[in-house]
Coordinates of C-alpha atoms and ligand atoms in Angstrom, one line a residue:
M1 CA 0.0 0.0 0.0
T2 CA 1.4 3.4 -0.9
V3 CA 1.7 6.2 1.6
S4 CA 0.7 9.4 0.0
R5 CA 2.1 12.8 0.9
M6 CA -0.5 15.5 1.0
E7 CA 0.5 19.1 0.6
T8 CA -2.8 21.0 0.3
T9 CA -5.7 18.6 0.5
W10 CA -9.4 19.2 1.1
I11 CA -11.3 16.5 3.0
T12 CA -14.7 17.4 1.9
N13 CA -18.3 16.5 2.8
V14 CA -17.4 15.3 6.3
R15 CA -19.6 15.2 9.5
L16 CA -17.8 16.2 12.7
P17 CA -18.9 15.9 16.3
V18 CA -19.4 19.5 17.5
V19 CA -18.1 18.6 21.0
L20 CA -14.6 17.8 19.5
L21 CA -14.3 21.1 17.6
E22 CA -12.0 23.8 18.9
N23 CA -11.6 27.3 17.5
S24 CA -13.7 26.6 14.5
T25 CA -15.8 29.7 14.5
E26 CA -16.5 29.6 10.7
L27 CA -19.2 26.9 11.2
D28 CA -22.8 27.7 11.7
L29 CA -23.6 25.6 14.8
E30 CA -27.3 26.1 14.2
T31 CA -26.9 23.4 11.5
T32 CA -25.8 20.7 14.1
D33 CA -27.9 17.6 13.7
S34 CA -29.6 15.5 16.4
D35 CA -26.4 13.4 16.7
G36 CA -24.4 16.5 17.5
L37 CA -22.7 16.3 14.1
I38 CA -22.1 19.2 11.7
A39 CA -21.3 19.1 8.0
A40 CA -17.9 20.6 7.1
D41 CA -14.8 20.6 4.9
L42 CA -11.3 20.3 6.3
R43 CA -8.3 21.9 4.6
I44 CA -5.0 20.1 5.4
E45 CA -1.8 22.0 4.8
G46 CA 1.3 19.7 5.2
E47 CA 0.8 18.1 8.6
R48 CA -1.7 20.6 10.0
I49 CA -5.4 21.2 9.9
A50 CA -5.5 24.7 8.3
E51 CA -9.2 25.3 8.1
I52 CA -12.5 23.8 9.2
T53 CA -15.2 25.4 7.2
S54 CA -18.7 24.9 5.7
A55 CA -19.1 22.3 3.1
A56 CA -18.7 23.7 -0.5
A57 CA -17.6 22.7 -4.0
R58 CA -13.8 22.6 -4.2
P59 CA -13.1 22.6 -8.0
G60 CA -9.5 22.2 -9.0
C61 CA -8.4 21.1 -5.5
N62 CA -6.8 17.9 -4.3
V63 CA -9.9 16.4 -2.6
I64 CA -10.8 13.4 -0.5
D65 CA -14.6 13.3 -0.8
Q66 CA -16.0 11.7 2.4
R67 CA -19.6 11.5 1.0
G68 CA -20.9 12.5 4.4
G69 CA -18.7 10.1 6.4
M70 CA -17.7 11.0 10.0
V71 CA -14.2 12.2 10.8
L72 CA -12.8 11.8 14.3
P73 CA -9.5 12.9 15.8
C74 CA -7.1 10.0 16.5
F75 CA -7.9 8.0 19.6
V76 CA -6.3 8.4 23.0
D77 CA -6.2 5.0 24.8
M78 CA -5.4 5.8 28.4
H79 CA -5.5 2.4 30.1
T80 CA -3.8 -0.6 28.5
H81 CA -1.5 -3.5 29.4
I82 CA 0.7 -4.0 26.4
D83 CA 3.3 -5.9 28.4
K84 CA 0.6 -8.6 29.0
G85 CA -0.9 -8.6 25.6
H86 CA -1.2 -11.6 23.3
I87 CA -0.1 -14.3 25.7
W88 CA -3.5 -16.0 25.4
P89 CA -2.3 -19.0 23.2
R90 CA 0.3 -20.0 25.8
K91 CA -1.6 -18.9 29.0
S92 CA -5.3 -18.7 28.8
N93 CA -7.7 -18.1 31.7
S94 CA -9.2 -21.6 32.5
D95 CA -12.2 -20.4 34.4
G96 CA -12.5 -16.8 33.1
T97 CA -12.4 -15.3 36.7
F98 CA -10.3 -12.4 38.0
D99 CA -8.5 -14.8 40.4
G100 CA -7.8 -17.2 37.5
A101 CA -6.4 -14.3 35.4
L102 CA -4.1 -13.1 38.3
A103 CA -2.7 -16.6 38.8
A104 CA -2.2 -17.2 35.1
V105 CA -0.4 -14.0 34.5
I106 CA 1.9 -14.5 37.5
E107 CA 2.9 -18.0 36.1
D108 CA 3.4 -16.6 32.6
R109 CA 5.5 -13.7 33.8
S110 CA 7.9 -15.8 35.8
A111 CA 8.3 -18.3 32.9
H112 CA 8.5 -16.0 29.9
W113 CA 8.8 -12.3 30.4
G114 CA 12.3 -11.7 29.3
A115 CA 13.0 -8.5 27.4
E116 CA 12.7 -10.1 23.9
D117 CA 9.4 -11.6 24.7
V118 CA 7.9 -8.4 26.2
R119 CA 9.4 -6.3 23.4
R120 CA 7.9 -8.3 20.6
R121 CA 4.4 -8.5 22.1
M122 CA 4.5 -4.7 23.0
D123 CA 5.5 -3.9 19.4
F124 CA 2.8 -6.1 18.0
S125 CA 0.2 -4.3 20.2
L126 CA 1.4 -0.9 19.2
R127 CA 1.2 -1.8 15.5
C128 CA -2.4 -2.8 16.0
A129 CA -3.2 0.4 17.9
Y130 CA -1.5 2.6 15.3
A131 CA -3.3 0.9 12.4
H132 CA -6.7 1.4 14.1
G133 CA -6.0 5.1 14.6
T134 CA -4.6 5.6 18.1
A135 CA -2.1 8.5 18.6
A136 CA -1.4 8.3 22.3
L137 CA -1.5 5.3 24.7
R138 CA -0.9 4.8 28.4
T139 CA 0.1 1.3 29.5
H140 CA 0.5 -0.2 32.9
L141 CA 3.7 -2.3 33.4
D142 CA 3.8 -5.2 35.8
S143 CA 6.4 -3.9 38.2
S144 CA 6.8 -6.6 40.9
D145 CA 10.5 -7.2 41.6
P146 CA 12.4 -8.2 39.4
Q147 CA 10.1 -7.5 36.4
H148 CA 10.5 -3.7 36.9
K149 CA 14.2 -4.1 36.0
I150 CA 13.3 -5.6 32.6
S151 CA 10.1 -3.8 31.6
W152 CA 10.9 -0.2 32.5
P153 CA 14.2 0.2 30.6
L154 CA 12.6 -1.7 27.7
F155 CA 9.6 0.7 27.8
A156 CA 12.0 3.7 27.5
E157 CA 13.5 2.2 24.3
I158 CA 10.1 1.4 22.8
R159 CA 8.8 4.9 23.6
R160 CA 11.8 6.4 21.7
E161 CA 11.2 4.0 18.8
W162 CA 7.5 4.9 18.6
A163 CA 7.9 8.7 19.1
G164 CA 5.9 10.5 16.4
R165 CA 3.6 7.5 15.8
I166 CA 2.2 6.7 19.3
D167 CA 3.0 8.9 22.3
L168 CA 3.5 6.5 25.1
Q169 CA 3.1 6.8 28.9
A170 CA 3.7 4.0 31.4
V171 CA 2.4 3.3 34.9
S172 CA 3.7 0.8 37.5
I173 CA 1.3 -1.9 38.6
L174 CA 1.6 -4.2 41.6
G175 CA -0.3 -4.8 44.8
I176 CA -0.4 -1.7 47.1
D177 CA 0.6 -4.0 49.9
R178 CA 4.1 -4.2 48.4
F179 CA 4.6 -0.5 49.4
L180 CA 4.5 -1.7 53.0
E181 CA 7.4 -4.0 52.5
G182 CA 10.0 -1.3 51.6
F183 CA 10.0 -1.9 47.8
G184 CA 8.4 1.5 47.1
P185 CA 11.4 3.8 47.0
E186 CA 13.3 1.6 44.5
L187 CA 10.3 1.4 42.3
A188 CA 9.5 5.1 42.5
D189 CA 13.0 5.9 41.6
Q190 CA 12.8 3.6 38.5
V191 CA 9.5 5.2 37.5
A192 CA 10.9 8.7 38.0
K193 CA 14.0 7.9 36.0
S194 CA 11.8 6.5 33.1
G195 CA 9.4 9.5 33.1
G196 CA 6.6 7.3 34.2
I197 CA 3.6 7.4 36.5
L198 CA 3.4 5.7 39.9
G199 CA 0.6 3.2 40.3
A200 CA -0.7 0.2 42.2
V201 CA -3.7 -2.0 42.7
T202 CA -5.8 -0.8 45.7
F203 CA -8.0 -3.2 47.6
M204 CA -9.3 -3.6 51.1
M205 CA -6.7 -4.4 53.7
P206 CA -6.2 -3.2 57.3
E207 CA -3.1 -1.1 56.5
L208 CA -4.5 0.5 53.3
D209 CA -4.3 4.0 54.6
E210 CA -0.7 3.5 55.7
A211 CA 0.2 2.1 52.2
L212 CA -1.6 4.9 50.5
D213 CA 0.3 7.5 52.5
I214 CA 3.6 5.9 51.5
I215 CA 2.8 5.9 47.8
F216 CA 1.5 9.5 47.9
Q217 CA 4.6 10.7 49.7
L218 CA 6.9 8.8 47.2
A219 CA 5.0 10.6 44.4
I220 CA 5.2 14.0 46.0
E221 CA 8.9 13.6 46.7
R222 CA 9.6 12.8 43.0
G223 CA 6.9 15.0 41.4
L224 CA 5.0 11.9 40.0
D225 CA 1.4 11.6 38.9
L226 CA -0.6 8.6 40.2
D227 CA -2.8 6.0 38.5
F228 CA -4.5 3.2 40.4
H229 CA -6.5 0.1 39.7
S230 CA -9.3 0.4 42.3
D231 CA -12.0 -1.9 43.5
E232 CA -12.1 -4.2 40.4
T233 CA -14.8 -6.3 42.2
A234 CA -18.6 -6.4 42.6
D235 CA -18.2 -6.5 46.4
P236 CA -19.9 -3.4 47.8
E237 CA -17.7 -3.7 50.9
S238 CA -14.7 -2.8 48.7
R239 CA -14.2 0.9 49.3
S240 CA -10.6 1.5 48.4
L241 CA -11.6 4.2 45.9
R242 CA -12.9 6.3 48.7
Q243 CA -9.7 5.8 50.7
V244 CA -7.6 6.9 47.7
A245 CA -9.6 10.1 47.6
E246 CA -9.2 10.6 51.3
A247 CA -5.4 9.9 51.0
A248 CA -5.1 12.5 48.3
I249 CA -6.8 15.1 50.4
R250 CA -4.9 14.1 53.6
N251 CA -1.5 14.4 51.7
D252 CA -2.4 17.7 49.9
F253 CA -1.5 16.0 46.7
T254 CA -1.4 18.4 43.7
G255 CA -0.4 16.0 40.9
R256 CA -2.8 14.2 38.6
I257 CA -4.7 11.1 39.9
V258 CA -6.5 8.5 37.9
C259 CA -8.5 5.6 39.2
G260 CA -9.4 2.7 36.9
H261 CA -12.3 0.2 37.1
C262 CA -14.0 1.4 40.3
C263 CA -16.7 -1.4 39.8
S264 CA -17.9 -1.9 43.4
I265 CA -19.3 1.7 43.8
A266 CA -22.1 0.6 41.4
N267 CA -23.2 -1.9 44.0
Q268 CA -23.1 0.5 47.0
P269 CA -26.2 2.3 48.5
A270 CA -26.9 5.6 46.7
D271 CA -25.9 7.8 49.7
E272 CA -22.6 6.0 50.2
A273 CA -21.8 6.1 46.5
E274 CA -22.7 9.9 46.4
A275 CA -20.4 10.6 49.3
C276 CA -17.6 8.9 47.4
L277 CA -18.3 11.0 44.3
D278 CA -18.1 14.1 46.5
L279 CA -14.7 13.0 47.7
L280 CA -13.5 12.2 44.2
L281 CA -14.4 15.6 43.0
E282 CA -12.7 17.3 46.0
A283 CA -9.6 15.2 45.5
G284 CA -9.5 16.0 41.7
I285 CA -9.5 12.3 40.8
A286 CA -10.3 11.2 37.2
V287 CA -12.0 7.8 36.5
V288 CA -11.4 5.6 33.6
S289 CA -13.9 2.8 32.9
L290 CA -12.8 -0.4 31.1
P291 CA -16.1 -1.8 30.0
M292 CA -15.0 -4.7 27.9
C293 CA -12.8 -6.1 30.6
N294 CA -15.4 -5.5 33.3
M295 CA -18.0 -7.3 31.3
Y296 CA -15.6 -10.2 30.8
L297 CA -14.4 -10.7 34.4
Q298 CA -17.2 -9.4 36.6
D299 CA -20.0 -11.6 37.8
R300 CA -18.4 -14.7 36.4
A301 CA -19.2 -17.8 38.3
G302 CA -18.6 -21.2 36.6
Q303 CA -21.0 -21.8 33.8
Q304 CA -23.7 -19.5 35.1
T305 CA -25.1 -16.6 33.1
P306 CA -23.9 -13.2 34.5
H307 CA -26.4 -10.8 36.0
W308 CA -24.6 -7.5 35.8
R309 CA -22.3 -5.7 33.4
G310 CA -19.6 -4.9 35.9
V311 CA -19.1 -1.2 35.1
T312 CA -18.8 1.8 37.3
L313 CA -21.2 4.8 37.7
L314 CA -19.7 6.6 34.7
R315 CA -22.7 8.7 33.8
E316 CA -23.2 9.8 37.4
M317 CA -19.5 10.7 37.7
R318 CA -19.8 12.8 34.6
D319 CA -22.8 14.5 36.0
W320 CA -20.9 15.2 39.2
G321 CA -18.2 17.0 37.3
I322 CA -15.6 14.2 37.7
P323 CA -13.3 13.8 34.6
V324 CA -14.1 10.4 33.0
A325 CA -13.0 8.3 30.0
V326 CA -13.1 4.8 28.7
A327 CA -10.2 2.7 27.5
S328 CA -9.2 -0.7 26.2
D329 CA -7.5 -2.4 29.2
N330 CA -6.2 -5.9 28.3
T331 CA -5.9 -7.6 24.9
R332 CA -5.8 -11.4 24.4
D333 CA -4.5 -12.2 27.9
P334 CA -6.1 -13.9 30.9
F335 CA -7.7 -10.7 32.0
Y336 CA -9.5 -10.2 28.7
G337 CA -9.5 -12.9 26.0
Y338 CA -10.1 -10.6 23.1
G339 CA -9.4 -7.1 21.9
D340 CA -7.1 -5.4 19.4
L341 CA -6.5 -1.9 20.9
D342 CA -9.1 -0.5 18.4
G343 CA -10.4 2.8 19.8
L344 CA -13.6 2.5 17.7
E345 CA -14.3 -0.9 19.2
V346 CA -13.8 0.5 22.7
L347 CA -16.2 3.4 21.9
R348 CA -18.7 1.1 20.3
E349 CA -18.7 -1.4 23.2
A350 CA -18.7 1.4 25.8
V351 CA -21.8 2.9 24.2
R352 CA -23.5 -0.4 24.3
I353 CA -22.4 -1.7 27.7
L354 CA -22.7 1.7 29.6
Q355 CA -25.7 2.9 27.5
L356 CA -23.8 6.1 26.6
D357 CA -26.5 6.9 24.0
C358 CA -29.9 8.5 23.5
P359 CA -28.0 10.5 22.4
V360 CA -24.3 9.6 22.1
G361 CA -23.6 13.3 22.0
E362 CA -20.7 14.3 24.1
W363 CA -19.7 10.6 24.9
V364 CA -17.6 10.4 21.7
S365 CA -15.2 12.5 23.9
A366 CA -14.6 9.6 26.2
M367 CA -12.2 8.0 23.8
T368 CA -10.7 11.2 22.4
R369 CA -10.8 14.6 24.1
W370 CA -11.4 13.6 27.7
P371 CA -8.6 11.0 28.1
A372 CA -6.3 13.5 26.3
D373 CA -7.1 16.1 29.0
I374 CA -6.7 13.5 31.8
I375 CA -3.3 12.4 30.7
G376 CA -2.0 15.9 30.3
R377 CA -2.2 16.1 26.5
P378 CA -4.8 18.8 25.7
D379 CA -3.3 19.1 22.2
L380 CA -4.8 15.6 21.3
G381 CA -8.2 14.2 20.9
R382 CA -9.9 17.2 19.3
L383 CA -10.4 18.8 15.9
S384 CA -8.5 22.1 16.0
V385 CA -7.5 24.6 13.4
G386 CA -3.7 24.7 13.6
G387 CA -3.6 21.3 15.2
T388 CA -1.8 18.3 13.8
A389 CA -3.9 16.5 11.1
D390 CA -4.2 13.2 13.0
L391 CA -7.6 11.9 11.8
V392 CA -9.7 8.8 11.3
L393 CA -12.0 8.9 8.3
F394 CA -15.1 6.6 8.5
D395 CA -17.8 5.5 6.1
G396 CA -20.5 5.9 8.8
R397 CA -22.4 9.2 8.5
N398 CA -24.0 9.1 12.0
Y399 CA -23.6 7.1 15.2
S400 CA -26.0 4.5 14.1
E401 CA -23.9 3.7 11.1
L402 CA -20.5 4.3 12.8
L403 CA -21.2 2.0 15.8
S404 CA -22.9 -0.8 13.9
R405 CA -19.9 -1.9 11.7
P406 CA -16.3 -2.5 12.5
E407 CA -15.3 0.2 9.9
S408 CA -12.3 -2.0 8.9
N409 CA -12.0 0.1 5.7
R410 CA -11.5 3.4 7.7
Q411 CA -8.6 5.6 6.6
V412 CA -6.1 7.0 9.2
I413 CA -4.3 10.2 8.5
R414 CA -1.2 11.0 10.6
D415 CA 0.7 14.3 10.3
G416 CA -1.4 14.9 7.1
R417 CA -0.5 11.6 5.4
I418 CA -2.6 8.5 4.9
I419 CA -0.9 5.7 6.6
D420 CA -0.6 2.0 5.8
R421 CA -3.2 0.3 8.0
S422 CA -2.0 -3.3 7.6
L423 CA -2.4 -5.2 10.8
P424 CA 0.3 -7.5 12.1
D425 CA -0.2 -11.2 11.5
Y426 CA -0.8 -13.3 14.6
R427 CA 1.6 -15.9 13.1
E428 CA 4.4 -13.6 13.9
L429 CA 4.1 -14.5 17.6
D430 CA 3.8 -18.2 17.1
D431 CA 7.4 -18.9 18.2
L432 CA 6.8 -17.1 21.5
M433 CA 3.7 -19.2 22.2
S434 CA 5.6 -22.5 22.6
A435 CA 6.3 -23.8 26.0
K436 CA 10.0 -23.0 25.7
S437 CA 10.9 -20.0 27.8
L438 CA 12.6 -17.1 26.1
K439 CA 13.4 -15.5 29.4
G440 CA 17.1 -16.3 29.2
A441 CA 17.3 -15.0 25.6
A442 CA 17.3 -11.4 26.5
Ligands
LIG501 ZN1 -5.9 -2.4 33.9

């Protein structure tokens, strides 16, 4: 497939979500349709969006005619696990539960996660994300000793290699109890040295406040942001999200904080849940929901049919003024057996699982503009005159069409150029999926 260089190009007859437009004063917002979309033409000069203006005939110009198809900014996928991705063929989840996933990944990590194994799977994941139209991605990195010594230096290399294609951020992940054992400073130093974000899994334990104070102080001393996996369980007694918010307030934390999952709040009494939302707002905590992974793991019990979707109170959080987003989470590993880091799939499934419709309206922001803001990249995830032309062009002319098909024939434009969207072949990873360990091969 050829990669074409566009100098001045008009992308005409497009429909754009009004909520993703910035500084586009030339459009008549009165013409916005019931989906929150507006007809427009985009002028691309080199790698920038030079103009967003009313649809018109463009005789004599270099034109891509979208025939009414929607255009979105490239996706921002703010919660993934590309170090775990694609191990499913050699380490599946035998019963589909959270505990089954945890045990399987620990086994696989100790047997296989040398630098070469992790590098090849990470690179595979990033090529998928890039082909689907993702421009920025945050991954969690398993950081239990000694994996942190392998994965963090490797991540720094991969971030350099992918610069200009996918902007990468990384977060440490390990049980918060490990911070009580004195491992915290070494890990926090590694994270700081790598330009990362400090994170952990929070769950109920007697010393949770003590552990949270340790991690908050480690972050404050090093100027790090924080990103937690919190309450990934249906159990309403799991209230670690609330304790994270209280710790942020108690420690006067001024950095960014994200909490992912936050499932159990959906099963708490309304007054208790609302008190937690007040605390999240006061603490300035953003919440990312991982609807596909939640639907996969939550409420799984043997061969019974599940009764709930497993997702947090995302609509209520948005109403409360809490910054929210959705993201991929795991791909083809024991925590989620499917997935391909496709931002459109995440948006489509989020709309269905969380009922982010009637209308979709502003919720298109949950995979674009809002995560960009949350991860500190307000230049991404929007359609801005003067902004980089990082765009995804779809056939669908409205949300009904867009969210009904995979849109596998979408076009992705990066820095003003149409990219090659070929997906990597699973067969590339076949040699890693044999029982033989590659760990020593690094
Ligand atoms: Zn996760």
